[in-house]
mmCIF file of C-alpha atoms in Angstrom:
data_model
loop_
_atom_site.group_PDB
_atom_site.id
_atom_site.type_symbol
_atom_site.label_atom_id
_atom_site.label_comp_id
_atom_site.label_asym_id
_atom_site.label_seq_id
_atom_site.Cartn_x
_atom_site.Cartn_y
_atom_site.Cartn_z
ATOM 1 C CA UNK H 288 -58.406 9.433 -2.265
ATOM 2 C CA UNK H 289 -55.810 12.088 -2.925
ATOM 3 C CA UNK H 290 -52.209 11.352 -2.903
ATOM 4 C CA UNK H 291 -51.888 13.438 0.223
ATOM 5 C CA UNK H 292 -54.705 11.725 1.940
ATOM 6 C CA UNK H 293 -53.292 8.120 0.934
ATOM 7 C CA UNK H 294 -50.018 9.229 2.479
ATOM 8 C CA UNK H 295 -51.720 10.308 5.638
ATOM 9 C CA UNK H 296 -53.772 7.059 5.968
ATOM 10 C CA UNK H 297 -50.602 4.955 5.485
ATOM 11 C CA UNK H 298 -48.844 6.858 8.265
ATOM 12 C CA UNK H 299 -51.801 6.327 10.584
ATOM 13 C CA UNK H 300 -51.729 2.641 10.287
ATOM 14 C CA UNK H 301 -47.689 2.460 10.665
ATOM 15 C CA UNK H 302 -46.807 0.529 13.934
ATOM 16 C CA UNK H 303 -43.169 0.672 15.523
ATOM 17 C CA UNK H 304 -42.427 -1.956 18.083
ATOM 18 C CA UNK H 305 -40.348 -0.599 21.118
ATOM 19 C CA UNK H 306 -37.816 -2.840 22.965
ATOM 20 C CA UNK H 307 -38.237 -3.395 26.750
ATOM 21 C CA UNK H 308 -34.575 -3.292 27.235
ATOM 22 C CA UNK H 309 -34.303 0.125 25.882
ATOM 23 C CA UNK H 310 -36.095 1.294 28.996
ATOM 24 C CA UNK H 311 -33.610 -0.134 31.251
ATOM 25 C CA UNK H 312 -30.096 0.844 32.212
ATOM 26 C CA UNK H 313 -27.444 0.196 29.563
ATOM 27 C CA UNK H 314 -23.908 1.433 28.517
ATOM 28 C CA UNK H 315 -20.803 0.704 26.732
ATOM 29 C CA UNK H 316 -18.840 -2.418 26.955
ATOM 30 C CA UNK H 317 -16.910 -0.969 29.963
ATOM 31 C CA UNK H 318 -19.791 0.596 32.029
ATOM 32 C CA UNK H 319 -23.278 0.524 32.602
ATOM 33 C CA UNK H 320 -24.690 3.986 33.258
ATOM 34 C CA UNK H 321 -27.670 4.208 35.739
ATOM 35 C CA UNK H 322 -30.372 6.727 35.394
ATOM 36 C CA UNK H 323 -33.004 7.863 37.890
ATOM 37 C CA UNK H 324 -36.415 6.661 37.519
ATOM 38 C CA UNK H 325 -35.436 3.622 35.379
ATOM 39 C CA UNK H 326 -37.943 0.583 35.656
ATOM 40 C CA UNK H 327 -37.297 -2.031 38.151
ATOM 41 C CA UNK H 328 -39.322 -4.889 36.462
ATOM 42 C CA UNK H 329 -41.049 -5.660 33.342
ATOM 43 C CA UNK H 330 -44.364 -4.020 34.322
ATOM 44 C CA UNK H 331 -42.795 -0.693 34.897
ATOM 45 C CA UNK H 332 -41.066 -0.992 31.432
ATOM 46 C CA UNK H 333 -44.578 -1.290 30.000
ATOM 47 C CA UNK H 334 -45.603 1.609 31.924
ATOM 48 C CA UNK H 335 -42.817 3.655 30.234
ATOM 49 C CA UNK H 336 -43.816 2.006 26.889
ATOM 50 C CA UNK H 337 -47.408 3.163 27.254
ATOM 51 C CA UNK H 338 -46.240 6.669 27.507
ATOM 52 C CA UNK H 339 -44.449 6.451 24.211
ATOM 53 C CA UNK H 340 -47.461 4.984 22.480
ATOM 54 C CA UNK H 341 -49.712 7.565 24.215
ATOM 55 C CA UNK H 342 -47.668 10.506 22.675
ATOM 56 C CA UNK H 343 -46.896 8.889 19.382
ATOM 57 C CA UNK H 344 -49.932 6.879 18.685
ATOM 58 C CA UNK H 345 -47.906 4.269 16.474
ATOM 59 C CA UNK H 346 -46.010 2.245 19.123
ATOM 60 C CA UNK H 347 -48.563 -0.352 20.318
ATOM 61 C CA UNK H 348 -46.304 -3.360 21.062
ATOM 62 C CA UNK H 349 -43.439 -4.031 23.068
ATOM 63 C CA UNK H 350 -40.682 -6.611 22.660
ATOM 64 C CA UNK H 351 -39.546 -8.789 25.423
ATOM 65 C CA UNK H 352 -36.214 -10.404 26.166
ATOM 66 C CA UNK H 353 -35.937 -13.459 28.007
ATOM 67 C CA UNK H 354 -34.507 -13.877 30.896
ATOM 68 C CA UNK H 355 -34.220 -10.144 31.162
ATOM 69 C CA UNK H 356 -38.092 -9.932 31.366
ATOM 70 C CA UNK H 357 -38.834 -13.297 33.084
ATOM 71 C CA UNK H 358 -41.782 -13.330 35.220
ATOM 72 C CA UNK H 359 -43.872 -15.877 36.864
ATOM 73 C CA UNK H 360 -47.063 -15.269 35.140
ATOM 74 C CA UNK H 361 -46.697 -14.067 31.509
ATOM 75 C CA UNK H 362 -50.491 -14.181 30.897
ATOM 76 C CA UNK H 363 -50.611 -11.593 33.735
ATOM 77 C CA UNK H 364 -48.005 -9.504 32.188
ATOM 78 C CA UNK H 365 -49.986 -9.483 28.860
ATOM 79 C CA UNK H 366 -53.001 -8.350 30.795
ATOM 80 C CA UNK H 367 -50.834 -5.610 32.278
ATOM 81 C CA UNK H 368 -49.974 -4.464 28.734
ATOM 82 C CA UNK H 369 -53.468 -4.552 27.607
ATOM 83 C CA UNK H 370 -54.574 -2.448 30.563
ATOM 84 C CA UNK H 371 -52.176 0.152 29.241
ATOM 85 C CA UNK H 372 -53.273 -0.088 25.734
ATOM 86 C CA UNK H 373 -50.315 -2.143 24.594
ATOM 87 C CA UNK H 374 -49.660 -5.813 23.283
ATOM 88 C CA UNK H 375 -46.564 -7.921 23.816
ATOM 89 C CA UNK H 376 -44.603 -8.169 20.564
ATOM 90 C CA UNK H 377 -41.596 -10.198 19.679
ATOM 91 C CA UNK H 378 -39.946 -12.707 22.250
ATOM 92 C CA UNK H 379 -36.298 -12.206 22.181
ATOM 93 C CA UNK H 380 -34.175 -15.204 23.163
ATOM 94 C CA UNK H 381 -30.774 -14.985 25.102
ATOM 95 C CA UNK H 382 -28.265 -17.444 24.314
ATOM 96 C CA UNK H 383 -25.222 -15.302 24.951
ATOM 97 C CA UNK H 384 -24.993 -14.460 28.740
ATOM 98 C CA UNK H 385 -24.416 -17.897 30.180
ATOM 99 C CA UNK H 386 -20.943 -19.273 31.112
ATOM 100 C CA UNK H 387 -21.968 -22.342 29.313
ATOM 101 C CA UNK H 388 -22.068 -20.561 25.996
ATOM 102 C CA UNK H 389 -18.394 -19.481 25.947
ATOM 103 C CA UNK H 390 -17.815 -21.619 22.845
ATOM 104 C CA UNK H 391 -21.322 -21.172 21.385
ATOM 105 C CA UNK H 392 -24.984 -22.081 22.030
ATOM 106 C CA UNK H 393 -26.770 -23.996 19.419
ATOM 107 C CA UNK H 394 -23.560 -24.471 17.538
ATOM 108 C CA UNK H 395 -21.397 -25.499 20.573
ATOM 109 C CA UNK H 396 -19.374 -28.738 20.021
ATOM 110 C CA UNK H 397 -20.901 -30.118 23.303
ATOM 111 C CA UNK H 398 -24.344 -31.696 22.637
ATOM 112 C CA UNK H 399 -25.560 -31.037 26.243
ATOM 113 C CA UNK H 400 -24.874 -27.256 25.844
ATOM 114 C CA UNK H 401 -26.867 -27.273 22.561
ATOM 115 C CA UNK H 402 -29.554 -29.119 24.378
ATOM 116 C CA UNK H 403 -29.602 -26.412 26.981
ATOM 117 C CA UNK H 404 -29.741 -23.680 24.365
ATOM 118 C CA UNK H 405 -32.489 -25.242 22.245
ATOM 119 C CA UNK H 406 -34.506 -25.958 25.529
ATOM 120 C CA UNK H 407 -34.320 -22.216 26.070
ATOM 121 C CA UNK H 408 -35.628 -21.438 22.744
ATOM 122 C CA UNK H 409 -38.508 -23.794 23.216
ATOM 123 C CA UNK H 410 -39.245 -22.103 26.466
ATOM 124 C CA UNK H 411 -39.566 -18.736 24.508
ATOM 125 C CA UNK H 412 -42.242 -20.436 22.266
ATOM 126 C CA UNK H 413 -44.156 -21.347 25.518
ATOM 127 C CA UNK H 414 -43.859 -17.726 26.431
ATOM 128 C CA UNK H 415 -45.296 -16.693 23.095
ATOM 129 C CA UNK H 416 -48.194 -18.961 23.568
ATOM 130 C CA UNK H 417 -48.937 -17.412 26.983
ATOM 131 C CA UNK H 418 -48.547 -13.702 25.730
ATOM 132 C CA UNK H 419 -50.180 -14.064 22.298
ATOM 133 C CA UNK H 420 -46.761 -13.088 20.641
ATOM 134 C CA UNK H 421 -46.455 -14.022 17.011
ATOM 135 C CA UNK H 422 -42.669 -13.680 16.598
ATOM 136 C CA UNK H 423 -39.685 -15.404 18.137
ATOM 137 C CA UNK H 424 -36.544 -13.399 17.369
ATOM 138 C CA UNK H 425 -33.359 -15.264 17.363
ATOM 139 C CA UNK H 426 -29.795 -13.683 17.502
ATOM 140 C CA UNK H 427 -26.862 -16.083 18.153
ATOM 141 C CA UNK H 428 -23.516 -14.729 19.438
ATOM 142 C CA UNK H 429 -22.035 -18.096 18.122
ATOM 143 C CA UNK H 430 -18.618 -18.179 16.357
ATOM 144 C CA UNK H 431 -14.983 -18.808 16.714
ATOM 145 C CA UNK H 432 -11.973 -16.546 17.404
ATOM 146 C CA UNK H 433 -9.230 -18.817 15.664
ATOM 147 C CA UNK H 434 -8.597 -20.871 12.703
ATOM 148 C CA UNK H 435 -9.155 -24.548 13.631
ATOM 149 C CA UNK H 436 -11.015 -23.699 16.766
ATOM 150 C CA UNK H 437 -13.931 -25.781 15.621
ATOM 151 C CA UNK H 438 -15.452 -27.195 12.250
ATOM 152 C CA UNK H 439 -17.114 -24.369 10.256
ATOM 153 C CA UNK H 440 -19.415 -26.769 8.435
ATOM 154 C CA UNK H 441 -20.239 -28.893 11.505
ATOM 155 C CA UNK H 442 -21.384 -25.685 13.246
ATOM 156 C CA UNK H 443 -23.851 -24.995 10.384
ATOM 157 C CA UNK H 444 -25.092 -28.414 10.652
ATOM 158 C CA UNK H 445 -25.710 -27.994 14.355
ATOM 159 C CA UNK H 446 -27.304 -24.513 13.756
ATOM 160 C CA UNK H 447 -29.623 -26.140 11.192
ATOM 161 C CA UNK H 448 -30.729 -29.001 13.486
ATOM 162 C CA UNK H 449 -31.569 -26.551 16.252
ATOM 163 C CA UNK H 450 -33.545 -24.281 14.105
ATOM 164 C CA UNK H 451 -35.491 -27.207 12.725
ATOM 165 C CA UNK H 452 -36.525 -28.325 16.110
ATOM 166 C CA UNK H 453 -37.655 -24.955 17.149
ATOM 167 C CA UNK H 454 -39.430 -24.236 13.923
ATOM 168 C CA UNK H 455 -41.347 -27.516 14.391
ATOM 169 C CA UNK H 456 -42.622 -26.339 17.673
ATOM 170 C CA UNK H 457 -44.177 -23.038 16.328
ATOM 171 C CA UNK H 458 -47.953 -22.607 16.072
ATOM 172 C CA UNK H 459 -49.603 -21.925 12.750
ATOM 173 C CA UNK H 460 -49.752 -18.095 13.296
ATOM 174 C CA UNK H 461 -46.196 -18.019 14.829
ATOM 175 C CA UNK H 462 -42.959 -16.987 13.043
ATOM 176 C CA UNK H 463 -39.281 -17.379 13.553
ATOM 177 C CA UNK H 464 -37.224 -14.347 12.681
ATOM 178 C CA UNK H 465 -33.536 -15.008 12.347
ATOM 179 C CA UNK H 466 -31.138 -12.206 12.740
ATOM 180 C CA UNK H 467 -27.390 -11.845 11.535
ATOM 181 C CA UNK H 468 -24.552 -9.991 12.642
ATOM 182 C CA UNK H 469 -21.282 -9.179 10.625
ATOM 183 C CA UNK H 470 -19.016 -9.907 13.630
ATOM 184 C CA UNK H 471 -18.826 -9.696 17.579
ATOM 185 C CA UNK H 472 -18.159 -11.348 19.799
ATOM 186 C CA UNK H 473 -16.611 -13.860 17.508
ATOM 187 C CA UNK H 474 -13.917 -12.499 15.269
ATOM 188 C CA UNK H 475 -12.695 -15.304 13.196
ATOM 189 C CA UNK H 476 -15.974 -16.833 12.034
ATOM 190 C CA UNK H 477 -19.546 -15.823 13.096
ATOM 191 C CA UNK H 478 -22.231 -18.552 12.501
ATOM 192 C CA UNK H 479 -24.987 -16.119 11.103
ATOM 193 C CA UNK H 480 -22.662 -13.390 9.805
ATOM 194 C CA UNK H 481 -24.878 -11.932 6.899
ATOM 195 C CA UNK H 482 -28.276 -12.057 5.367
ATOM 196 C CA UNK H 483 -27.298 -14.831 2.714
ATOM 197 C CA UNK H 484 -26.541 -17.337 5.687
ATOM 198 C CA UNK H 485 -29.790 -16.327 7.417
ATOM 199 C CA UNK H 486 -31.777 -16.536 4.069
ATOM 200 C CA UNK H 487 -30.460 -19.941 3.383
ATOM 201 C CA UNK H 488 -31.537 -21.315 6.709
ATOM 202 C CA UNK H 489 -34.904 -19.728 6.526
ATOM 203 C CA UNK H 490 -35.414 -20.997 3.053
ATOM 204 C CA UNK H 491 -34.646 -24.554 4.175
ATOM 205 C CA UNK H 492 -37.005 -24.197 7.176
ATOM 206 C CA UNK H 493 -40.136 -22.945 5.399
ATOM 207 C CA UNK H 494 -42.573 -20.131 5.306
ATOM 208 C CA UNK H 495 -42.758 -19.378 8.990
ATOM 209 C CA UNK H 496 -38.974 -18.580 9.072
ATOM 210 C CA UNK H 497 -37.886 -15.109 7.932
ATOM 211 C CA UNK H 498 -34.903 -12.769 8.071
ATOM 212 C CA UNK H 499 -34.487 -9.843 10.401
ATOM 213 C CA UNK H 500 -32.523 -6.969 9.201
ATOM 214 C CA UNK H 501 -30.640 -4.966 12.065
ATOM 215 C CA UNK H 502 -29.471 -1.673 10.395
ATOM 216 C CA UNK H 503 -26.501 -1.681 12.581
ATOM 217 C CA UNK H 504 -25.229 -5.172 11.640
ATOM 218 C CA UNK H 505 -23.292 -4.513 8.546
ATOM 219 C CA UNK H 506 -19.846 -3.431 7.136
ATOM 220 C CA UNK H 507 -19.394 0.211 6.313
ATOM 221 C CA UNK H 508 -20.783 0.985 2.800
ATOM 222 C CA UNK H 509 -23.132 -2.045 2.728
ATOM 223 C CA UNK H 510 -26.228 -1.310 0.535
ATOM 224 C CA UNK H 511 -28.825 -2.226 3.167
ATOM 225 C CA UNK H 512 -31.578 -1.323 0.951
ATOM 226 C CA UNK H 513 -30.485 -3.796 -1.700
ATOM 227 C CA UNK H 514 -30.788 -6.509 0.992
ATOM 228 C CA UNK H 515 -34.211 -5.265 1.964
ATOM 229 C CA UNK H 516 -35.334 -5.168 -1.756
ATOM 230 C CA UNK H 517 -34.200 -8.571 -2.280
ATOM 231 C CA UNK H 518 -35.777 -10.154 0.898
ATOM 232 C CA UNK H 519 -39.100 -8.513 0.219
ATOM 233 C CA UNK H 520 -38.916 -9.805 -3.398
ATOM 234 C CA UNK H 521 -38.397 -13.324 -1.977
ATOM 235 C CA UNK H 522 -41.007 -12.962 0.541
ATOM 236 C CA UNK H 523 -38.439 -13.627 3.474
ATOM 237 C CA UNK H 524 -38.190 -10.118 5.203
ATOM 238 C CA UNK H 525 -39.565 -10.736 8.522
ATOM 239 C CA UNK H 526 -38.671 -7.387 10.215
ATOM 240 C CA UNK H 527 -36.233 -4.838 11.313
ATOM 241 C CA UNK H 528 -34.139 -3.875 14.318
ATOM 242 C CA UNK H 529 -33.997 -0.204 13.646
ATOM 243 C CA UNK H 530 -30.835 1.723 15.193
ATOM 244 C CA UNK H 531 -27.840 3.734 13.975
ATOM 245 C CA UNK H 532 -24.205 3.077 13.995
ATOM 246 C CA UNK H 533 -21.239 5.060 13.555
ATOM 247 C CA UNK H 534 -18.841 2.037 13.757
ATOM 248 C CA UNK H 535 -20.308 -1.245 14.095
ATOM 249 C CA UNK H 536 -23.262 -2.060 16.296
ATOM 250 C CA UNK H 537 -23.785 1.072 18.248
ATOM 251 C CA UNK H 538 -27.482 0.635 18.821
ATOM 252 C CA UNK H 539 -27.926 4.479 18.762
ATOM 253 C CA UNK H 540 -31.109 6.246 17.871
ATOM 254 C CA UNK H 541 -32.422 5.370 14.436
ATOM 255 C CA UNK H 542 -31.839 8.001 11.821
ATOM 256 C CA UNK H 543 -29.315 9.699 13.927
ATOM 257 C CA UNK H 544 -26.233 8.791 11.930
ATOM 258 C CA UNK H 545 -27.671 8.585 8.438
ATOM 259 C CA UNK H 546 -31.278 9.634 8.022
ATOM 260 C CA UNK H 547 -30.895 9.347 4.220
ATOM 261 C CA UNK H 548 -30.064 5.609 4.454
ATOM 262 C CA UNK H 549 -33.187 5.183 6.547
ATOM 263 C CA UNK H 550 -35.184 6.981 3.990
ATOM 264 C CA UNK H 551 -33.685 4.809 1.317
ATOM 265 C CA UNK H 552 -34.565 1.620 3.264
ATOM 266 C CA UNK H 553 -38.057 2.778 3.871
ATOM 267 C CA UNK H 554 -38.559 3.427 0.061
ATOM 268 C CA UNK H 555 -37.652 0.085 -0.733
ATOM 269 C CA UNK H 556 -40.023 -1.104 2.011
ATOM 270 C CA UNK H 557 -42.863 0.974 0.311
ATOM 271 C CA UNK H 558 -41.832 -0.083 -3.240
ATOM 272 C CA UNK H 559 -42.060 -3.757 -2.110
ATOM 273 C CA UNK H 560 -45.282 -3.708 -0.378
ATOM 274 C CA UNK H 561 -43.814 -4.034 3.190
ATOM 275 C CA UNK H 562 -45.478 -1.199 4.651
ATOM 276 C CA UNK H 563 -48.863 -2.829 4.201
ATOM 277 C CA UNK H 564 -47.703 -6.420 4.739
ATOM 278 C CA UNK H 565 -46.492 -8.256 7.859
ATOM 279 C CA UNK H 566 -42.928 -6.759 8.123
ATOM 280 C CA UNK H 567 -42.270 -6.051 11.815
ATOM 281 C CA UNK H 568 -40.623 -2.627 12.395
ATOM 282 C CA UNK H 569 -38.751 -2.959 15.679
ATOM 283 C CA UNK H 570 -36.442 -0.663 17.445
ATOM 284 C CA UNK H 571 -33.177 -2.169 18.892
ATOM 285 C CA UNK H 572 -31.514 0.390 20.849
ATOM 286 C CA UNK H 573 -29.812 1.096 24.120
ATOM 287 C CA UNK H 574 -29.865 4.659 25.343
ATOM 288 C CA UNK H 575 -26.757 5.207 27.482
ATOM 289 C CA UNK H 576 -26.309 8.887 27.933
ATOM 290 C CA UNK H 577 -29.675 10.329 26.782
ATOM 291 C CA UNK H 578 -32.861 10.229 28.525
ATOM 292 C CA UNK H 579 -34.599 7.063 27.599
ATOM 293 C CA UNK H 580 -38.218 7.797 26.940
ATOM 294 C CA UNK H 581 -37.640 10.881 25.059
ATOM 295 C CA UNK H 582 -35.013 9.077 22.924
ATOM 296 C CA UNK H 583 -37.615 6.255 22.106
ATOM 297 C CA UNK H 584 -40.162 8.818 21.258
ATOM 298 C CA UNK H 585 -37.668 10.675 18.970
ATOM 299 C CA UNK H 586 -36.753 7.269 17.356
ATOM 300 C CA UNK H 587 -40.304 6.575 16.525
ATOM 301 C CA UNK H 588 -40.690 9.938 15.159
ATOM 302 C CA UNK H 589 -37.660 9.315 12.958
ATOM 303 C CA UNK H 590 -39.107 6.219 11.412
ATOM 304 C CA UNK H 591 -42.288 8.210 10.728
ATOM 305 C CA UNK H 592 -40.392 11.005 8.936
ATOM 306 C CA UNK H 593 -38.508 8.642 6.841
ATOM 307 C CA UNK H 594 -41.512 6.717 5.949
ATOM 308 C CA UNK H 595 -43.427 9.799 5.008
ATOM 309 C CA UNK H 596 -40.652 10.953 2.789
ATOM 310 C CA UNK H 597 -40.482 7.390 1.191
ATOM 311 C CA UNK H 598 -44.278 7.611 0.451
ATOM 312 C CA UNK H 599 -43.777 10.985 -1.089
ATOM 313 C CA UNK H 600 -41.518 9.583 -3.862
ATOM 314 C CA UNK H 601 -43.298 10.356 -7.210
ATOM 315 C CA UNK H 602 -43.246 6.652 -8.539
ATOM 316 C CA UNK H 603 -44.655 7.544 -11.904
ATOM 317 C CA UNK H 604 -42.003 10.380 -12.341
ATOM 318 C CA UNK H 605 -39.272 7.997 -11.192
ATOM 319 C CA UNK H 606 -40.317 5.150 -13.536
ATOM 320 C CA UNK H 607 -40.500 7.261 -16.577
ATOM 321 C CA UNK H 608 -37.017 8.785 -15.745
ATOM 322 C CA UNK H 609 -35.694 5.248 -15.340
ATOM 323 C CA UNK H 610 -37.192 4.016 -18.668
ATOM 324 C CA UNK H 611 -35.770 6.988 -20.531
ATOM 325 C CA UNK H 612 -32.259 6.421 -18.835
ATOM 326 C CA UNK H 613 -32.588 9.852 -17.290
ATOM 327 C CA UNK H 614 -29.962 9.210 -14.600
ATOM 328 C CA UNK H 615 -30.163 12.763 -13.090
ATOM 329 C CA UNK H 616 -33.656 13.064 -13.387
ATOM 330 C CA UNK H 617 -34.471 9.710 -11.748
ATOM 331 C CA UNK H 618 -31.985 10.938 -8.835
ATOM 332 C CA UNK H 619 -33.737 14.250 -8.584
ATOM 333 C CA UNK H 620 -37.101 12.564 -7.971
ATOM 334 C CA UNK H 621 -35.716 10.591 -4.994
ATOM 335 C CA UNK H 622 -33.808 13.618 -3.639
ATOM 336 C CA UNK H 623 -36.980 15.917 -3.959
ATOM 337 C CA UNK H 624 -38.745 13.480 -1.781
ATOM 338 C CA UNK H 625 -35.908 13.128 0.864
ATOM 339 C CA UNK H 626 -35.560 16.957 0.943
ATOM 340 C CA UNK H 627 -39.399 17.520 1.792
ATOM 341 C CA UNK H 628 -40.018 18.832 5.011
ATOM 342 C CA UNK H 629 -42.643 16.414 6.253
ATOM 343 C CA UNK H 630 -42.993 17.585 9.891
ATOM 344 C CA UNK H 631 -46.167 19.759 9.062
ATOM 345 C CA UNK H 632 -47.697 16.657 7.442
ATOM 346 C CA UNK H 633 -46.834 14.577 10.474
ATOM 347 C CA UNK H 634 -48.269 17.228 12.714
ATOM 348 C CA UNK H 635 -51.619 17.216 10.780
ATOM 349 C CA UNK H 636 -51.623 13.368 10.996
ATOM 350 C CA UNK H 637 -51.218 13.374 14.805
ATOM 351 C CA UNK H 638 -53.948 16.061 15.165
ATOM 352 C CA UNK H 639 -56.291 13.908 13.237
ATOM 353 C CA UNK H 640 -55.509 10.969 15.463
ATOM 354 C CA UNK H 641 -56.392 13.080 18.567
ATOM 355 C CA UNK H 642 -52.678 13.377 19.548
ATOM 356 C CA UNK H 643 -50.637 16.387 20.405
ATOM 357 C CA UNK H 644 -48.782 17.457 17.238
ATOM 358 C CA UNK H 645 -45.514 17.638 19.197
ATOM 359 C CA UNK H 646 -44.870 14.388 21.000
ATOM 360 C CA UNK H 647 -41.539 15.358 22.566
ATOM 361 C CA UNK H 648 -43.037 18.553 23.924
ATOM 362 C CA UNK H 649 -46.185 16.752 25.072
ATOM 363 C CA UNK H 650 -43.988 14.168 26.933
ATOM 364 C CA UNK H 651 -42.050 16.849 28.506
ATOM 365 C CA UNK H 652 -45.219 18.679 29.862
ATOM 366 C CA UNK H 653 -46.827 15.300 31.152
ATOM 367 C CA UNK H 654 -44.759 15.288 34.284
ATOM 368 C CA UNK H 655 -44.028 11.415 33.729
ATOM 369 C CA UNK H 656 -40.257 11.948 34.119
ATOM 370 C CA UNK H 657 -40.655 13.662 37.350
ATOM 371 C CA UNK H 658 -43.227 10.970 38.562
ATOM 372 C CA UNK H 659 -41.074 8.134 37.900
ATOM 373 C CA UNK H 660 -38.072 9.605 39.561
ATOM 374 C CA UNK H 661 -39.974 10.383 42.553
ATOM 375 C CA UNK H 662 -41.839 6.899 42.821
ATOM 376 C CA UNK H 663 -39.156 4.483 41.619
ATOM 377 C CA UNK H 664 -37.001 4.443 44.585
ATOM 378 C CA UNK H 665 -35.542 1.342 45.955
ATOM 379 C CA UNK H 666 -35.421 -1.987 44.379
ATOM 380 C CA UNK H 667 -33.101 -3.063 41.773
ATOM 381 C CA UNK H 668 -33.145 -1.147 38.354
ATOM 382 C CA UNK H 669 -33.576 -3.120 35.136
ATOM 383 C CA UNK H 670 -30.638 -3.494 32.789
ATOM 384 C CA UNK H 671 -29.138 -5.833 30.291
ATOM 385 C CA UNK H 672 -26.836 -7.398 32.767
ATOM 386 C CA UNK H 673 -23.412 -6.653 31.363
#
């Protein structure tokens, strides 16, 4: 197989998971902006997700968020997804939108609140069983705002105890993916503030626990690709929440703020064998002012472009330059790959997959946007409840 053929083969097998909440209404911390045609229930979210997969060919799974996507029959929801050529992906828990969680959830000083939070996480595993999902994705808003508010070490003990109980409930083919976030909504201490904390807990739990890297959850200037390389090296990278940020956690379209960073991250994924492994590539985005489905299509395409460029890095030339101490030569190899226009290559890939070479144009011609505006009248639009 030629190098070009190998790159195309890798791109054809890539899969990007889209989040159910990205199809619903969202906004800033001050206002949720409604759009016409937005889904009113999880089934309509899957209908929209099916369009993203139809035109990109590489978005076969959809992540759910509980209770935002709560239904009476999860097996039926899974069948609805299958009928549209999709599968249900990661189950995301929610321990941050209940009044009881004002002082935390699994780290709360009150044992009854901790019990409530853990029971919700166990409910999410039950949903995994019903949907066939393999990943439980956990993010905790837990933390403190003031020195002395709570015992920092005790909160870590409570977190470890909760995670251990949920971990034991997982099936043999299920995983726990632990996400971290630098700050917000807690501003003095955050209980899972960085990859080191998440890694430490996952290491103690065992092989079914891995770390999620949200590309928006870092301080400015953080070398995210170093974190990715390290977690891959340790076998502890579970997946990504892809998005862009200009300040902190903006959840904007992936690759919009810094496409070079996305390329660097994807190179480390390729270098570390993550593209062919079990790393989950998920979007975590909220489309506030832009049209939702086209924004998700574009985001998937941005991941594809970064991946294609990462696959084009001449690893032999790069290794030779590195061994020779040729600093500029090594950098040039990387920059040459990043500067390559991979859009013609991706058009070829899509045509060979039986897809339109231009997913954005194909969606615009499909009439789906007009159809959902006309048909989704009445009822309550989905959103993330802010």
